[in-house]
Tab-separated table of C-alpha atoms in Angstrom:
chain	number	residue	atom	x	y	z
A	642	GLU	CA	0.000	0.000	0.000
A	643	VAL	CA	1.348	3.398	-1.020
A	644	GLN	CA	1.616	5.869	1.821
A	645	LEU	CA	2.737	9.483	1.887
A	646	VAL	CA	3.283	11.225	5.196
A	647	GLU	CA	3.947	14.950	5.425
A	648	SER	CA	5.642	16.676	8.342
A	649	GLY	CA	7.346	19.933	9.172
A	650	GLY	CA	4.440	22.341	9.175
A	651	GLY	CA	3.916	24.878	11.907
A	652	LEU	CA	3.638	28.530	12.807
A	653	VAL	CA	6.272	30.930	11.506
A	654	GLN	CA	6.567	34.693	11.220
A	655	ALA	CA	6.573	36.417	7.862
A	656	GLY	CA	10.031	36.286	6.346
A	657	GLY	CA	10.838	33.020	8.094
A	658	SER	CA	11.523	29.549	6.752
A	659	LEU	CA	10.176	26.036	7.071
A	660	ARG	CA	11.162	22.720	5.569
A	661	LEU	CA	8.404	20.268	4.813
A	662	SER	CA	9.069	16.554	4.443
A	663	CYS	CA	7.145	13.904	2.542
A	664	GLU	CA	8.098	10.347	3.395
A	665	ALA	CA	6.941	7.764	0.885
A	666	SER	CA	6.488	4.026	1.202
A	667	GLY	CA	4.887	1.150	-0.651
A	668	PHE	CA	5.970	1.997	-4.199
A	669	SER	CA	6.872	-0.970	-6.374
A	670	SER	CA	9.255	1.152	-8.414
A	671	ASP	CA	12.163	3.281	-7.271
A	672	GLU	CA	11.115	5.987	-9.703
A	673	TYR	CA	8.018	8.006	-8.892
A	674	ALA	CA	7.363	11.693	-9.133
A	675	VAL	CA	6.421	13.658	-6.038
A	676	ALA	CA	4.620	16.968	-6.030
A	677	TRP	CA	3.631	19.515	-3.423
A	678	PHE	CA	0.261	21.216	-3.403
A	679	ARG	CA	-1.389	23.609	-1.014
A	680	GLN	CA	-4.901	24.607	-0.132
A	681	ALA	CA	-5.756	27.768	1.747
A	682	PRO	CA	-9.107	28.179	3.520
A	683	GLY	CA	-11.848	28.840	1.015
A	684	LYS	CA	-9.558	28.357	-1.968
A	685	GLU	CA	-8.920	25.607	-4.460
A	686	ARG	CA	-5.953	23.314	-4.150
A	687	GLU	CA	-3.011	24.654	-6.158
A	688	GLY	CA	0.197	23.088	-7.362
A	689	VAL	CA	3.470	24.302	-5.886
A	690	SER	CA	6.310	22.105	-7.139
A	691	CYS	CA	7.122	18.680	-8.531
A	692	ILE	CA	10.249	16.564	-8.797
A	693	SER	CA	10.515	13.901	-11.477
A	694	GLY	CA	10.931	10.191	-10.850
A	695	ASP	CA	14.623	10.244	-11.726
A	696	ARG	CA	14.970	13.345	-9.509
A	697	ARG	CA	16.609	15.241	-12.375
A	698	THR	CA	13.809	17.627	-13.265
A	699	LYS	CA	12.075	20.078	-10.967
A	700	TYR	CA	9.012	22.138	-11.712
A	701	TYR	CA	7.762	25.189	-9.866
A	702	ALA	CA	4.627	27.286	-9.995
A	703	ASP	CA	5.299	30.838	-11.129
A	704	PHE	CA	4.170	32.348	-7.845
A	705	ILE	CA	7.027	30.607	-6.022
A	706	LYS	CA	9.495	32.989	-7.645
A	707	GLY	CA	12.588	31.327	-6.252
A	708	ARG	CA	11.418	31.223	-2.636
A	709	PHE	CA	10.802	27.464	-2.445
A	710	THR	CA	13.101	24.578	-3.367
A	711	ILE	CA	12.148	20.925	-3.850
A	712	SER	CA	14.735	18.241	-3.160
A	713	SER	CA	14.978	14.580	-2.265
A	714	ASP	CA	16.886	12.062	-0.210
A	715	ASN	CA	16.471	8.751	-1.979
A	716	ALA	CA	18.014	6.785	0.875
A	717	LYS	CA	15.226	8.051	3.117
A	718	ASN	CA	12.482	7.898	0.467
A	719	THR	CA	11.785	11.497	1.370
A	720	VAL	CA	11.085	14.605	-0.671
A	721	TYR	CA	11.493	18.020	0.893
A	722	LEU	CA	10.085	21.462	0.251
A	723	GLN	CA	12.309	24.195	1.622
A	724	MET	CA	10.260	27.358	1.972
A	725	ASN	CA	12.015	30.672	2.521
A	726	SER	CA	10.811	34.267	2.743
A	727	LEU	CA	7.396	33.051	3.801
A	728	ARG	CA	4.422	35.391	3.480
A	729	PRO	CA	1.031	35.363	5.191
A	730	GLU	CA	-0.512	34.360	1.855
A	731	ASP	CA	1.517	31.132	1.996
A	732	THR	CA	-0.691	29.999	4.877
A	733	ALA	CA	-2.325	26.748	3.820
A	734	VAL	CA	-2.444	23.019	4.314
A	735	TYR	CA	0.406	21.580	2.267
A	736	TYR	CA	-0.001	18.158	0.695
A	737	CYS	CA	2.413	15.892	-1.104
A	738	ALA	CA	1.238	13.617	-3.880
A	739	ALA	CA	2.837	10.993	-6.103
A	740	ASP	CA	2.488	9.540	-9.567
A	741	GLU	CA	4.651	8.024	-12.316
A	742	TYR	CA	5.278	11.448	-13.805
A	743	CYS	CA	5.011	15.098	-12.921
A	744	ARG	CA	1.821	16.250	-14.593
A	745	THR	CA	2.126	19.977	-15.035
A	746	THR	CA	0.904	22.910	-17.023
A	747	GLY	CA	3.349	25.734	-17.445
A	748	GLY	CA	5.454	24.220	-14.685
A	749	THR	CA	2.576	24.125	-12.210
A	750	PRO	CA	1.661	20.629	-10.989
A	751	LEU	CA	-1.890	19.520	-11.679
A	752	PRO	CA	-3.867	17.947	-8.810
A	753	VAL	CA	-4.542	14.733	-10.755
A	754	MET	CA	-2.023	12.488	-9.023
A	755	PRO	CA	-3.429	9.248	-7.589
A	756	TYR	CA	-1.624	9.123	-4.256
A	757	TRP	CA	-1.933	11.787	-1.568
A	758	GLY	CA	-0.820	12.433	1.960
A	759	LYS	CA	-3.062	13.915	4.629
A	760	GLY	CA	-1.356	17.285	4.695
A	761	THR	CA	0.531	19.486	7.123
A	762	LEU	CA	-0.583	22.963	8.171
A	763	VAL	CA	1.644	25.960	7.576
A	764	THR	CA	0.636	29.213	9.220
A	765	VAL	CA	2.559	32.403	8.492
A	766	SER	CA	1.855	35.314	10.810
A	767	SER	CA	2.295	38.931	9.790
C-alpha cells in the first residue's frame, strides 16, 4: 500500500523559513514523481512544485518565484520542500502527492495524481 506522510508544518513569522518533508512508502518502483500542493481556507488546491521520478527535473509554480526549493533524499524515500521568505498568503495546508510522472501545465503541478498524503498545516503570521 502506497503511503505518503507529510511533516514539518507549523507557525512561523513572515520572512521566516520552514522545511516540509514527505516520506513515501509502498511503491513498487524506485522511480516516482512527487509533487507539493497547497490549499488555503476557502480556496482551491493549487500546485506548488514537482520533482521527477529520476529526480533530475524540478518544476515550480510561477508564484514561487525562487522562494521554495524541492529536493529529495532517496536513501530516506523522502522529498522536501524548503520554503524561505514566507508570506502570510503562503498559509495553507500543504499536501504531497505521487504519480509516475510530474503532470504539469506551465510548470505548475496539476492535482490529478493518484496518491496523496493527509497534509501538514503551515501558518505564516504577519
